[in-house]
């Protein structure tokens, strides 16, 4: 297979999201990740549910299956178990993945099937014209909640860790610099990888992530997690996260202030569950955690599944048919 | 005693702990090895393990065995073996006067009578006057027989079932060898238990020979059944289904991926299949029924044959995803082991009430083929047939079976596997378009990921008929709708013409049935024919599409009688597809149809044809066919007699 | 220009940003206030906000208005207003030759022609030769008109829609007042925008008056429609449905708890109802459709009326829980706003293909009443009717509507609310058994938690007919099965006899339809009657059970023609329930049925009855009723003409 | 309402679990909790799904609804939203609650509907005859996994915290001493309470909790969590849990050994999410956490729901019908 460029992964289908939708940038990063990560179009399958986000497979020149609302992780599990040689990606939205599809996401995560799940979180049901979703903040006004929504939102990271995920990462739609790399890392994870991508639905939930995602303030509003490196942030990388052991929480400190030195800054350990549990919940005014927040190694489900030698044909039906006591009209035999 | 019959019905009943099902299975094998045809029905309590001695805790196993086509476990037992008072009292209503009852008299203690909610002892109070009762102190006799084994009292008493089995084998002159072999294999590592069980088996046998009332128990040895295939075995529906699936795998050289979520009575197919994972199958227990069908669809997308299996409530959950499989044009087999509904209903009881759901139960115009297995062994044939249709027409297929078929066993002629035609799939590695279609069936190519020629996208939104991409075009939607209908309709070009199972190709009454009533209908029609009546049996295995000649065939009869364990679902289909005025016989009590109920209905249709008087508490009218259309559900229903529960 | 018609069809088309829907709605109100009957159809693009100027991004709004029963938005527009090349080109196929086209010529730039995939400019290339085209530089005219407002160029151009609206109101002599009022209320806080819009509106109006080609645009003022109710308003189906539900709440003095999960085209009912939460309703957005129906069932258990609403794929997911509501005998209203299937299908397109699912689509013998709304306003009536049946018979009820009805609007005679009978519920606080049953309907008591008299347990396992406790008894299961059938059958005792909407009570052809084809059938039958043909219109709102006299009524016609936007689902029901040989007219293209298609079908059935020639590319045969049964799906289908997309 | 005894809460229905099933003890504790907690039978509703456990409503003399598999939290949500005066309990099993019902449990927890959810965890599908469940340990042999199950189990506590639960407790079926009190506490929690009850299915998963639940070793194998009290365990209460701040984990120590004093023992703070996240995952050889592990206060969903004044009738339909422009044949009016 010749080296493919990111354009080779684009289909001839006209992309039909609203002009200015964050999905365009994510699509671009995905195409880049496929090219740069050396994906084989014939062996890659994109499975999606229903939602604006879930249209993505039609725009990617690999095998693609646009299934039904919420069920993409289940369909993708079937694809992967049937043929573990395939590189299986799932595209889902916050409604698709957390409303109707919450159960399948839970079970994919705990089983650790080697799927690369991209969750386009725009905190709204885009395709059905803007009702609040399970990740919408309390008080979100929408056609189905004109007085503001009442439900506490699900935290995708907290949920994933609760489900026993082995990989959780977070990125921003417009972060063309980091997102492709993050997608390559998630694809390479052997097990279920969940990547939450903060996505701007400019029509129904415009700029809901502005305080976190805006490029010009990103250095201060985001902390990039890199395994083994200190959790620094700020334009000059002079701010960082410190562990408060008294109340088991993370706090933001500035190096050089109040006697804080670089040694006080917590080193990111992507294999630490308690740390990840704290990181995923960071919210403004603290910086929001980006990058690979949690990653551990664990045998993926399909490997155990195929290890059982399932599906191999080592006995003949002809013999099975005559299992047990057989009455042979030419004489009884066992 | 001697009898003019060519078949006997025996029912074992007791607590789960009495090893009832094991006795039944072993007796079944022995009967088969004697060359008898047979049909069995295990009858489990609804509770997992009900308290000892309660009525609702009674476990039973019924077998009919003997000559010339045994197709039901029998309406009424000739012999009941009751291990305790509860087992006696719950089975009594099914016993005809004069039948034989064998009880363990040691179990008729005050305490156990109370457990069975009995105020007096039926052995003494005259309530068994109409029966031939033999009370044996089975407990003591067993203890005596195994005294030498060195087992304690409790373990010794656990050999009771083999004592009884020995006795019953003696009664009917069935061989003990297979039972002895089974005991030896099973308890190879525990010689004390092995020897005790063997001793009990032999003692039971000897007891018949020596007991003073032995002659009362002796039944005339039945002749070997006139069987025409060379090899037979006993098989349950669940076993046959699992075998049929791996057969389909071998025939198509395609792995079966069986994805399901446990539910009664469907789980047994999953259980049997887990033992066949080295025969071309893999099994995946999903988090729910929706995930199960979706994983199966994913497997089919990836080039394996996805199969999913459930019962009514679980099938309901799968209906949305069936639409996806129809839209994506993927092969898929959906097995429904029906149970009594609505809702949770009576999970351990049988019913045929999911035909509507199978044929009509989806949103949109979403046709798919529907098949139904008739008997336990038929599950093998229909499983391969379902897989064959799925892969030939690139469509999901529903296969209906039920709890009765799943658990019952029959003597099954082992098919000649080499004679079964291989299954061709639509995998065409050199095709470059996944939507290239077969000219006859309209089926698309089964494009397999991994093949660089066939990269494509597909989904549940209406797709362009030639590219698979999303299309909102009105003419395309009409064309796809028509194509979906035609694809399913084309199945009829591949299935055999509808024939009759018995009787002439024209006449007074055609009894048209589907599914597990096969055996009952067979017996009732056989009797009617023997009584000189003009009755034929038509059994439908292809529910959708129906065989092409069915309308023509049925129009050659004056009456079409449709017995069903539902409120008239096949009847609806026949009216819908053939505009046929049928007479319904419906029973929805969770119990199988009895031969006598159908016989009554036939006699009501042909009152002059026999001298038998038909006692029925229901006034029933039978509207002749071809008459001016009437609302059939109002006027042409024949109600089964109730009470004979 | 002048015309002999009593009605006009106008279609507005452009980008979403052109405010097409707003123009349509305002024109609708103005028409209503002129005393015209009307029917409208908004036609949204499938994409949320498609790129400007693309074909697939065209948004349109069609209205038919005028006299003597306007029941459809019209097959073909008399006037098309196209804001850009894409809007022109996608709507052209629907325009009859000679019709009027108004375009904004400023939008026909090279770039925008390219966006619309046009190689040449239709204004120059002769492709509009058959039409009466008026090209106006709307952009410049609007800019001129609003110059004084002080708005920038972009904001000024946003007033284009009111310029056009002003012009169109002038063309048809409809009043401007309601539009001006709306602008004043809407932009009360932004006087610059308010004034600009008002100026544009007036300028458009004045333009018609003064333009040299003004006379070409002037249509004869239509007379006021002969309306007989006193008060009318315009209403969409979704609005009427929401109002009907709160009406049911007030009529029964019972809170409605509406539990749903968003889905096109059902969500609009939820959206409207959120505005009525202070009128006896509460709304709950659940995590999925299953949770939605289950929460509604929970609400009903707790004594509020649970209502759930979805479209086909979501309804599929609810079918298991419907069984629970049937088994637990709880009132529940299930609204299905149908869309084109199978699977995800064409969510924004209309279809009537979920009738099978509604009537037959559950596991087990699980009957429930099914209703269907005929028009937008009828949703009000049918919503209260569904709630009434649910609470009277203690049963879930399915109410079918569709995407067309939900979004379309009509002129609706405001019902006299005081004249509507209150809804009695089965809440009987003094009853001491939740399974005490009404003698006529078999309905149980709606026992409410909180009442110490009525503590009870119930569930989805078969229950004892008198206590609600679990029962495995065979006779009880049969009795409960019969009761469930009878409960639903008893609904027929409460519904009106089936009448005809138009025509005689006997004759040559009965056109039998259900749901949103009402308007089309009305017009086609009206024309047929006017042409002297013996045709009657029968519209079914009670699908299950059917009105008792339906069979008798239909037997008085030689032919029963059943037009449906599916492959023949009501046809199946009529064959099943009435053994009636019907002629099908099926269209499954996602488009509404056109009057002309039905007219053609009528003419095919009665070829001698008119001099009109019927051009059809399909060979169709029509089998007479009462003839020997034939397979209706093979031989008696009349296919609609296609192509006129 | 007179004081009711625990027998007043029993129905006349014969209890039909297998002899020796742990469900009997749980039923008894529940009846006790109802009596001792002063429940009003007329205002109490038990909602269950399907499973052995879910039969419980038939045995309790209150309103009861035995619904369908997995959906009890959804039905119960409807009951509670319709009538917040009712005390709504949910009975579910590990299959009912975590397999098919995972999504509803997730959403009930995040919404914080005031439901008292009893999860009978026997790590098996009892009613369908013993297939492995989502809480079964990896390698569980069952009719559907004769070679041992492959799936990593869900941790009910970890899941609940991931879902944003406001109350999580754990108890043991046979612990008649503590279970009734725990059930009263969970009932009194205003919001969704999830109580995991370790339950012995003697037929299909006999003694799977023996190492934790056995009465005679319980003092050493369980740690009872009480808010504000040190996390001590052992027959002599001489063992305890200490926080290792280096790797953010809990370790078992003995007072008096290696210089450990009572001051080193962690004080239980039921409002601390990070602590709860550690406690729920304790497994042998560490003691398993019992009692109220996590509890925070948060407005329950139904309160906000009813605060919206939903369902009240403050406008007349008669007036609504004439909303908007009305064409009055006697003259146009607005
Ligand atoms: C069974 C079913 N229920 C509901 C829908 C309607 N529906 C389609 S997408 C969607 C939610 C989309 O939200 P999200 O997943 O966040 O995707 P987004 O559009 O925001 O990218 C809903 C409710 C459906 N298609 N199918
Ligand atoms: C829709 C549906 N799917 C499957 C079933 C079968 N089923 C009943 S209970 C059950 C699992 C029970 O396990 P659990 O919830 O752990 O309860 P337990 O019996 O162990 O108490 C299953 C799979 C069903 N009744 N309905
Ligand atoms: S609705 Fe929102 S998410 Fe959907 S395409 Fe438009 S901007 Fe994107
Ligand atoms: S199967 Fe297990 S959980 Fe069910 S009743 Fe029996 S012991 Fe209890
Ligand atoms: Mg979203
Ligand atoms: Mg369990």
PDB file of C-alpha atoms in Angstrom, chain C residues 85-278:
ATOM      1  CA  UNK C  85     -31.365  29.587  -8.672  1.00  0.00           C
ATOM      2  CA  UNK C  86     -31.439  26.421  -6.519  1.00  0.00           C
ATOM      3  CA  UNK C  87     -34.932  27.249  -5.301  1.00  0.00           C
ATOM      4  CA  UNK C  88     -36.028  27.673  -8.898  1.00  0.00           C
ATOM      5  CA  UNK C  89     -34.475  24.543 -10.263  1.00  0.00           C
ATOM      6  CA  UNK C  90     -35.594  22.091  -7.575  1.00  0.00           C
ATOM      7  CA  UNK C  91     -39.188  23.291  -7.737  1.00  0.00           C
ATOM      8  CA  UNK C  92     -39.514  23.476 -11.487  1.00  0.00           C
ATOM      9  CA  UNK C  93     -40.579  19.829 -11.977  1.00  0.00           C
ATOM     10  CA  UNK C  94     -43.667  20.444  -9.846  1.00  0.00           C
ATOM     11  CA  UNK C  95     -44.822  23.480 -11.866  1.00  0.00           C
ATOM     12  CA  UNK C  96     -47.444  23.012 -14.532  1.00  0.00           C
ATOM     13  CA  UNK C  97     -46.801  24.834 -17.802  1.00  0.00           C
ATOM     14  CA  UNK C  98     -48.163  28.343 -17.752  1.00  0.00           C
ATOM     15  CA  UNK C  99     -47.682  28.897 -14.094  1.00  0.00           C
ATOM     16  CA  UNK C 100     -46.169  32.037 -12.691  1.00  0.00           C
ATOM     17  CA  UNK C 101     -42.587  32.282 -11.471  1.00  0.00           C
ATOM     18  CA  UNK C 102     -41.221  35.246  -9.566  1.00  0.00           C
ATOM     19  CA  UNK C 103     -37.472  35.282  -9.071  1.00  0.00           C
ATOM     20  CA  UNK C 104     -35.021  37.582  -7.412  1.00  0.00           C
ATOM     21  CA  UNK C 105     -32.837  38.289 -10.413  1.00  0.00           C
ATOM     22  CA  UNK C 106     -30.058  39.671  -8.243  1.00  0.00           C
ATOM     23  CA  UNK C 107     -29.471  36.124  -7.007  1.00  0.00           C
ATOM     24  CA  UNK C 108     -28.762  34.736 -10.471  1.00  0.00           C
ATOM     25  CA  UNK C 109     -25.044  35.432 -10.370  1.00  0.00           C
ATOM     26  CA  UNK C 110     -22.499  33.088 -11.877  1.00  0.00           C
ATOM     27  CA  UNK C 111     -21.334  31.983  -8.459  1.00  0.00           C
ATOM     28  CA  UNK C 112     -24.821  31.152  -7.255  1.00  0.00           C
ATOM     29  CA  UNK C 113     -25.693  29.370 -10.469  1.00  0.00           C
ATOM     30  CA  UNK C 114     -22.671  27.204  -9.841  1.00  0.00           C
ATOM     31  CA  UNK C 115     -23.756  26.547  -6.251  1.00  0.00           C
ATOM     32  CA  UNK C 116     -27.002  25.255  -7.688  1.00  0.00           C
ATOM     33  CA  UNK C 117     -25.113  23.043 -10.143  1.00  0.00           C
ATOM     34  CA  UNK C 118     -26.439  24.991 -13.091  1.00  0.00           C
ATOM     35  CA  UNK C 119     -24.328  25.239 -16.225  1.00  0.00           C
ATOM     36  CA  UNK C 120     -26.336  28.105 -17.690  1.00  0.00           C
ATOM     37  CA  UNK C 121     -28.704  30.769 -16.409  1.00  0.00           C
ATOM     38  CA  UNK C 122     -32.300  29.560 -16.646  1.00  0.00           C
ATOM     39  CA  UNK C 123     -33.437  33.149 -16.951  1.00  0.00           C
ATOM     40  CA  UNK C 124     -31.611  33.315 -20.317  1.00  0.00           C
ATOM     41  CA  UNK C 125     -31.293  29.815 -21.651  1.00  0.00           C
ATOM     42  CA  UNK C 126     -34.895  29.285 -22.634  1.00  0.00           C
ATOM     43  CA  UNK C 127     -35.605  26.605 -20.086  1.00  0.00           C
ATOM     44  CA  UNK C 128     -38.420  28.704 -18.621  1.00  0.00           C
ATOM     45  CA  UNK C 129     -40.159  29.228 -21.932  1.00  0.00           C
ATOM     46  CA  UNK C 130     -43.297  27.446 -20.758  1.00  0.00           C
ATOM     47  CA  UNK C 131     -43.771  29.643 -17.720  1.00  0.00           C
ATOM     48  CA  UNK C 132     -44.747  33.214 -17.014  1.00  0.00           C
ATOM     49  CA  UNK C 133     -41.545  34.517 -15.465  1.00  0.00           C
ATOM     50  CA  UNK C 134     -41.200  37.816 -13.663  1.00  0.00           C
ATOM     51  CA  UNK C 135     -37.644  38.633 -12.663  1.00  0.00           C
ATOM     52  CA  UNK C 136     -37.362  41.394 -10.092  1.00  0.00           C
ATOM     53  CA  UNK C 137     -34.244  42.834  -8.569  1.00  0.00           C
ATOM     54  CA  UNK C 138     -35.568  42.276  -5.078  1.00  0.00           C
ATOM     55  CA  UNK C 139     -32.281  42.994  -3.389  1.00  0.00           C
ATOM     56  CA  UNK C 140     -31.956  46.498  -4.821  1.00  0.00           C
ATOM     57  CA  UNK C 141     -35.605  47.290  -4.346  1.00  0.00           C
ATOM     58  CA  UNK C 142     -35.393  46.250  -0.719  1.00  0.00           C
ATOM     59  CA  UNK C 143     -32.237  48.255  -0.152  1.00  0.00           C
ATOM     60  CA  UNK C 144     -33.969  51.295  -1.603  1.00  0.00           C
ATOM     61  CA  UNK C 145     -37.032  50.755   0.505  1.00  0.00           C
ATOM     62  CA  UNK C 146     -35.179  50.510   3.802  1.00  0.00           C
ATOM     63  CA  UNK C 147     -32.508  53.083   3.029  1.00  0.00           C
ATOM     64  CA  UNK C 148     -33.865  55.425   5.668  1.00  0.00           C
ATOM     65  CA  UNK C 149     -33.701  52.899   8.477  1.00  0.00           C
ATOM     66  CA  UNK C 150     -29.982  53.384   8.951  1.00  0.00           C
ATOM     67  CA  UNK C 151     -29.332  49.649   8.886  1.00  0.00           C
ATOM     68  CA  UNK C 152     -26.187  48.292   7.292  1.00  0.00           C
ATOM     69  CA  UNK C 153     -26.240  46.460   3.990  1.00  0.00           C
ATOM     70  CA  UNK C 154     -26.477  42.980   5.455  1.00  0.00           C
ATOM     71  CA  UNK C 155     -29.287  43.792   7.843  1.00  0.00           C
ATOM     72  CA  UNK C 156     -31.114  45.716   5.185  1.00  0.00           C
ATOM     73  CA  UNK C 157     -31.037  42.743   2.866  1.00  0.00           C
ATOM     74  CA  UNK C 158     -32.604  40.600   5.560  1.00  0.00           C
ATOM     75  CA  UNK C 159     -35.780  42.599   4.954  1.00  0.00           C
ATOM     76  CA  UNK C 160     -36.160  41.025   1.513  1.00  0.00           C
ATOM     77  CA  UNK C 161     -38.679  38.543   2.783  1.00  0.00           C
ATOM     78  CA  UNK C 162     -41.062  41.272   3.887  1.00  0.00           C
ATOM     79  CA  UNK C 163     -40.684  43.062   0.581  1.00  0.00           C
ATOM     80  CA  UNK C 164     -41.699  39.855  -1.160  1.00  0.00           C
ATOM     81  CA  UNK C 165     -44.464  39.186   1.298  1.00  0.00           C
ATOM     82  CA  UNK C 166     -45.822  42.676   0.719  1.00  0.00           C
ATOM     83  CA  UNK C 167     -45.838  42.006  -2.997  1.00  0.00           C
ATOM     84  CA  UNK C 168     -47.534  38.636  -2.701  1.00  0.00           C
ATOM     85  CA  UNK C 169     -50.180  39.987  -0.335  1.00  0.00           C
ATOM     86  CA  UNK C 170     -50.857  42.655  -2.927  1.00  0.00           C
ATOM     87  CA  UNK C 171     -51.110  40.075  -5.705  1.00  0.00           C
ATOM     88  CA  UNK C 172     -53.906  38.251  -3.922  1.00  0.00           C
ATOM     89  CA  UNK C 173     -55.439  41.236  -2.152  1.00  0.00           C
ATOM     90  CA  UNK C 174     -54.777  39.819   1.279  1.00  0.00           C
ATOM     91  CA  UNK C 175     -54.541  42.209   4.249  1.00  0.00           C
ATOM     92  CA  UNK C 176     -51.204  43.447   5.590  1.00  0.00           C
ATOM     93  CA  UNK C 177     -52.401  44.299   9.098  1.00  0.00           C
ATOM     94  CA  UNK C 178     -51.571  41.066  10.868  1.00  0.00           C
ATOM     95  CA  UNK C 179     -48.085  41.092   9.379  1.00  0.00           C
ATOM     96  CA  UNK C 180     -47.476  44.646  10.473  1.00  0.00           C
ATOM     97  CA  UNK C 181     -48.690  43.793  13.954  1.00  0.00           C
ATOM     98  CA  UNK C 182     -46.380  40.820  14.105  1.00  0.00           C
ATOM     99  CA  UNK C 183     -43.395  42.953  13.054  1.00  0.00           C
ATOM    100  CA  UNK C 184     -44.237  45.552  15.634  1.00  0.00           C
ATOM    101  CA  UNK C 185     -44.508  43.024  18.431  1.00  0.00           C
ATOM    102  CA  UNK C 186     -41.458  41.068  17.397  1.00  0.00           C
ATOM    103  CA  UNK C 187     -39.084  43.995  16.972  1.00  0.00           C
ATOM    104  CA  UNK C 188     -40.522  46.220  19.670  1.00  0.00           C
ATOM    105  CA  UNK C 189     -37.076  46.564  21.169  1.00  0.00           C
ATOM    106  CA  UNK C 190     -35.285  47.254  17.928  1.00  0.00           C
ATOM    107  CA  UNK C 191     -37.027  50.092  16.228  1.00  0.00           C
ATOM    108  CA  UNK C 192     -34.558  50.348  13.355  1.00  0.00           C
ATOM    109  CA  UNK C 193     -35.217  46.758  12.327  1.00  0.00           C
ATOM    110  CA  UNK C 194     -38.917  47.170  12.955  1.00  0.00           C
ATOM    111  CA  UNK C 195     -39.161  50.201  10.750  1.00  0.00           C
ATOM    112  CA  UNK C 196     -37.041  48.659   8.039  1.00  0.00           C
ATOM    113  CA  UNK C 197     -39.227  45.586   7.878  1.00  0.00           C
ATOM    114  CA  UNK C 198     -42.384  47.638   7.836  1.00  0.00           C
ATOM    115  CA  UNK C 199     -40.934  49.780   5.094  1.00  0.00           C
ATOM    116  CA  UNK C 200     -40.021  46.697   3.077  1.00  0.00           C
ATOM    117  CA  UNK C 201     -43.493  45.244   3.517  1.00  0.00           C
ATOM    118  CA  UNK C 202     -45.128  48.394   2.345  1.00  0.00           C
ATOM    119  CA  UNK C 203     -42.667  48.863  -0.473  1.00  0.00           C
ATOM    120  CA  UNK C 204     -43.361  45.390  -1.774  1.00  0.00           C
ATOM    121  CA  UNK C 205     -47.052  46.097  -1.675  1.00  0.00           C
ATOM    122  CA  UNK C 206     -46.591  49.418  -3.437  1.00  0.00           C
ATOM    123  CA  UNK C 207     -44.303  47.819  -5.997  1.00  0.00           C
ATOM    124  CA  UNK C 208     -47.083  45.604  -7.234  1.00  0.00           C
ATOM    125  CA  UNK C 209     -49.366  48.563  -7.507  1.00  0.00           C
ATOM    126  CA  UNK C 210     -46.864  50.626  -9.495  1.00  0.00           C
ATOM    127  CA  UNK C 211     -44.687  48.234 -11.481  1.00  0.00           C
ATOM    128  CA  UNK C 212     -45.359  48.273 -15.188  1.00  0.00           C
ATOM    129  CA  UNK C 213     -45.939  44.495 -15.205  1.00  0.00           C
ATOM    130  CA  UNK C 214     -48.129  44.779 -12.091  1.00  0.00           C
ATOM    131  CA  UNK C 215     -51.211  43.647 -13.979  1.00  0.00           C
ATOM    132  CA  UNK C 216     -49.464  40.408 -14.872  1.00  0.00           C
ATOM    133  CA  UNK C 217     -49.162  39.705 -11.190  1.00  0.00           C
ATOM    134  CA  UNK C 218     -52.604  40.640 -10.065  1.00  0.00           C
ATOM    135  CA  UNK C 219     -54.905  37.750  -9.252  1.00  0.00           C
ATOM    136  CA  UNK C 220     -58.604  38.050  -8.893  1.00  0.00           C
ATOM    137  CA  UNK C 221     -59.575  38.415  -5.270  1.00  0.00           C
ATOM    138  CA  UNK C 222     -61.102  35.194  -4.087  1.00  0.00           C
ATOM    139  CA  UNK C 223     -64.471  35.232  -2.411  1.00  0.00           C
ATOM    140  CA  UNK C 224     -64.696  34.411   1.244  1.00  0.00           C
ATOM    141  CA  UNK C 225     -64.975  30.665   1.763  1.00  0.00           C
ATOM    142  CA  UNK C 226     -68.375  29.323   2.780  1.00  0.00           C
ATOM    143  CA  UNK C 227     -67.408  28.460   6.335  1.00  0.00           C
ATOM    144  CA  UNK C 228     -70.082  27.418   8.747  1.00  0.00           C
ATOM    145  CA  UNK C 229     -68.509  27.401  12.178  1.00  0.00           C
ATOM    146  CA  UNK C 230     -68.278  30.717  13.957  1.00  0.00           C
ATOM    147  CA  UNK C 231     -64.630  30.856  14.865  1.00  0.00           C
ATOM    148  CA  UNK C 232     -61.587  29.632  13.038  1.00  0.00           C
ATOM    149  CA  UNK C 233     -57.865  29.719  13.520  1.00  0.00           C
ATOM    150  CA  UNK C 234     -54.904  28.202  11.749  1.00  0.00           C
ATOM    151  CA  UNK C 235     -53.302  25.286  13.454  1.00  0.00           C
ATOM    152  CA  UNK C 236     -50.583  22.727  12.762  1.00  0.00           C
ATOM    153  CA  UNK C 237     -50.923  19.090  13.698  1.00  0.00           C
ATOM    154  CA  UNK C 238     -48.287  19.324  16.401  1.00  0.00           C
ATOM    155  CA  UNK C 239     -50.031  22.298  18.000  1.00  0.00           C
ATOM    156  CA  UNK C 240     -53.396  20.591  17.804  1.00  0.00           C
ATOM    157  CA  UNK C 241     -51.971  17.455  19.346  1.00  0.00           C
ATOM    158  CA  UNK C 242     -50.527  19.366  22.281  1.00  0.00           C
ATOM    159  CA  UNK C 243     -53.804  21.219  22.749  1.00  0.00           C
ATOM    160  CA  UNK C 244     -55.776  18.002  22.532  1.00  0.00           C
ATOM    161  CA  UNK C 245     -53.690  16.493  25.280  1.00  0.00           C
ATOM    162  CA  UNK C 246     -54.205  19.369  27.670  1.00  0.00           C
ATOM    163  CA  UNK C 247     -57.868  19.347  26.730  1.00  0.00           C
ATOM    164  CA  UNK C 248     -57.997  15.684  27.756  1.00  0.00           C
ATOM    165  CA  UNK C 249     -56.327  16.667  30.988  1.00  0.00           C
ATOM    166  CA  UNK C 250     -58.960  19.260  31.744  1.00  0.00           C
ATOM    167  CA  UNK C 251     -61.808  17.030  30.614  1.00  0.00           C
ATOM    168  CA  UNK C 252     -60.675  14.210  32.886  1.00  0.00           C
ATOM    169  CA  UNK C 253     -59.287  16.405  35.621  1.00  0.00           C
ATOM    170  CA  UNK C 254     -56.154  14.311  35.411  1.00  0.00           C
ATOM    171  CA  UNK C 255     -52.626  15.487  34.861  1.00  0.00           C
ATOM    172  CA  UNK C 256     -50.983  14.413  31.620  1.00  0.00           C
ATOM    173  CA  UNK C 257     -47.383  13.297  32.002  1.00  0.00           C
ATOM    174  CA  UNK C 258     -45.755  13.405  28.617  1.00  0.00           C
ATOM    175  CA  UNK C 259     -42.540  11.386  28.478  1.00  0.00           C
ATOM    176  CA  UNK C 260     -40.555  11.279  25.295  1.00  0.00           C
ATOM    177  CA  UNK C 261     -37.216  11.268  23.573  1.00  0.00           C
ATOM    178  CA  UNK C 262     -36.647  13.630  20.662  1.00  0.00           C
ATOM    179  CA  UNK C 263     -37.057  12.304  17.142  1.00  0.00           C
ATOM    180  CA  UNK C 264     -38.087  13.859  13.862  1.00  0.00           C
ATOM    181  CA  UNK C 265     -40.956  14.513  13.172  1.00  0.00           C
ATOM    182  CA  UNK C 266     -42.385  13.765  16.636  1.00  0.00           C
ATOM    183  CA  UNK C 267     -40.364  16.280  18.647  1.00  0.00           C
ATOM    184  CA  UNK C 268     -42.570  19.209  17.764  1.00  0.00           C
ATOM    185  CA  UNK C 269     -45.362  17.844  19.947  1.00  0.00           C
ATOM    186  CA  UNK C 270     -42.946  17.871  22.881  1.00  0.00           C
ATOM    187  CA  UNK C 271     -41.843  21.382  22.030  1.00  0.00           C
ATOM    188  CA  UNK C 272     -45.395  22.683  21.905  1.00  0.00           C
ATOM    189  CA  UNK C 273     -46.313  20.933  25.101  1.00  0.00           C
ATOM    190  CA  UNK C 274     -43.449  22.464  27.055  1.00  0.00           C
ATOM    191  CA  UNK C 275     -45.321  25.744  26.615  1.00  0.00           C
ATOM    192  CA  UNK C 276     -48.441  24.230  28.147  1.00  0.00           C
ATOM    193  CA  UNK C 277     -46.995  22.865  31.365  1.00  0.00           C
ATOM    194  CA  UNK C 278     -49.251  25.174  33.323  1.00  0.00           C
TER     195      UNK C 278
END
